[in-house]
Amino acid sequence: MTFWKRALLVASVAAVVGGACASDDGESEEADVTTTTTESSLAPETVTVSGPVTGGKANPNAALQDLAAQGYQEDEFFVEGDASSFRLAPTADDEHAAEPADTAPYRTRIIVRRPIAADDFSGVVVVEWLNVSSGRDGDPDWGYLHPELLREGHAWVGVSAQAIGVLGGDPVISQGGVALEGGIKGADPARYGTLEHPGDAYAFDIFTQAGVALRSPDGPSPLGDLEATHVLAAGESQSAFFLTRYLNSIHPLMNVFDGFLVHSRGGGAPDIDGSRIVGGDSSAATIRTDLDEPVMIFETETDLTVLGYSTARQDDTDTIRTWEVAGTAHADSYLLETVYGLGQNVDIGAILQCTSPLNAGPHHEVLQAAFHHLVEWVREGTPPPVAPRLEVETTSDDVRIVRDEYGNARGGIRTPLVDVPVATLSGDPVEGGGPFCFLFGSTTPFDAATLAELYPTHDDYVDAFTAAADEAVEAGFLLRDDADAMIAKAEASDIGR
């Protein structure tokens, strides 16, 4: 059970879920202290870890899922040390080259969700740069990926890498009452009062050191008796912007992570001092192509247009894959349903004062396939399938998705939701409603006449849907479990009846 208002952090957008409960007035308690080491380049050889952390009001970002029923447990730990800021030191061969600058002490928290039994652990840990778009920490990649993480036995670690999550501050997009005043430290000093953060110029190294803290521990570790064999970094939206800078300037110095999921980035990237670029413009940043570690870039329709990713498109390489997915929005109904725990609800957009039904496209299903391929890429060296790009029209002042006669996107990764459609699934912004609605796209159901023309019988619909789902599985863009779940919904529907 959560003890504070829980934040939904999706890209440049957030909403609050409630649930204030009585707090424990006890002081923050910490278990054993340990250090960890790594062989990596300029990364520190030791990082102090303390925990599990108890006391205070409990973890405000506690998972809504019943982790124990899945054989998982959740704990918080503190990591601390001296973090570096960086300055650019471009060379003739490397415009992104950086070097350490100043140092400052820090102490932040990480959240760990992991299998309890070693036999159930895959060895893979995904480390999410927690999203702070609303002024507090959120875990959108856990929200989208947790079914795949749980069924495969992967561990997940969320890192409070940025100052706003720890100390508070102004969110990228504000909505009355969303920002957490004083961060977790101010909201629960009994639990988090010892935390300190020197600013976002140091966030890149703080994230690095969180990765170091998961490897080769000397004594107790955040993973308990589990041993990490592969540590991957992930970030969605605002966090993906930061990962773009991290990949270009910091990762070559540190070499801590074995692979990267860059989820729903826009066209730009932060400056080396942590200043944020929320949209794409003339400063559009591609990801360097000389990295040894795999990078999976996942983009929705909204990301290409509203967030300007079309200005930063780049070709696939031996270590970079980009998937652009038809019928998807930057944020969607699935993410709200996951965070709120409300299940399928066509009116869920009302929570954000959205006036149109939110996008209900295949975002999370295709993302889970992308992550599955990334893991295999890191483990086995097998790259993900090459995907077609979304078709776009570019003018001097606009970028638009090219659409078919039913309003669905042309090109990109195809799934039965767009190839056997019963609605227009769009990532385009919808006018009106609350300040976050422009990132949630829309779902516009077809009228009865259109459905009857497309699918004279229920069997016609189910057969076509199943064939399209099987084709997406064969192409590698859907996992079998997710395709079967989609088919089951089609079979249970009233289409063609």
Coordinates of N, CA and C in Angstrom, one line a residue, residues 147 160 162 185 370 418:
P147 N 5.0 -6.9 -16.8 CA 4.6 -8.3 -17.1 C 5.8 -9.1 -17.7
S160 N 16.7 7.3 -8.0 CA 16.5 8.7 -7.9 C 17.7 9.5 -8.3
Q162 N 17.9 12.3 -10.2 CA 17.9 13.8 -10.3 C 17.5 14.5 -9.0
K185 N 12.8 13.8 0.5 CA 13.4 14.3 1.7 C 12.5 15.2 2.6
A370 N 10.4 -5.5 -27.7 CA 11.6 -4.8 -27.9 C 12.6 -5.1 -26.8
V418 N -3.8 -2.2 -35.8 CA -3.9 -1.2 -36.9 C -4.1 -1.9 -38.2

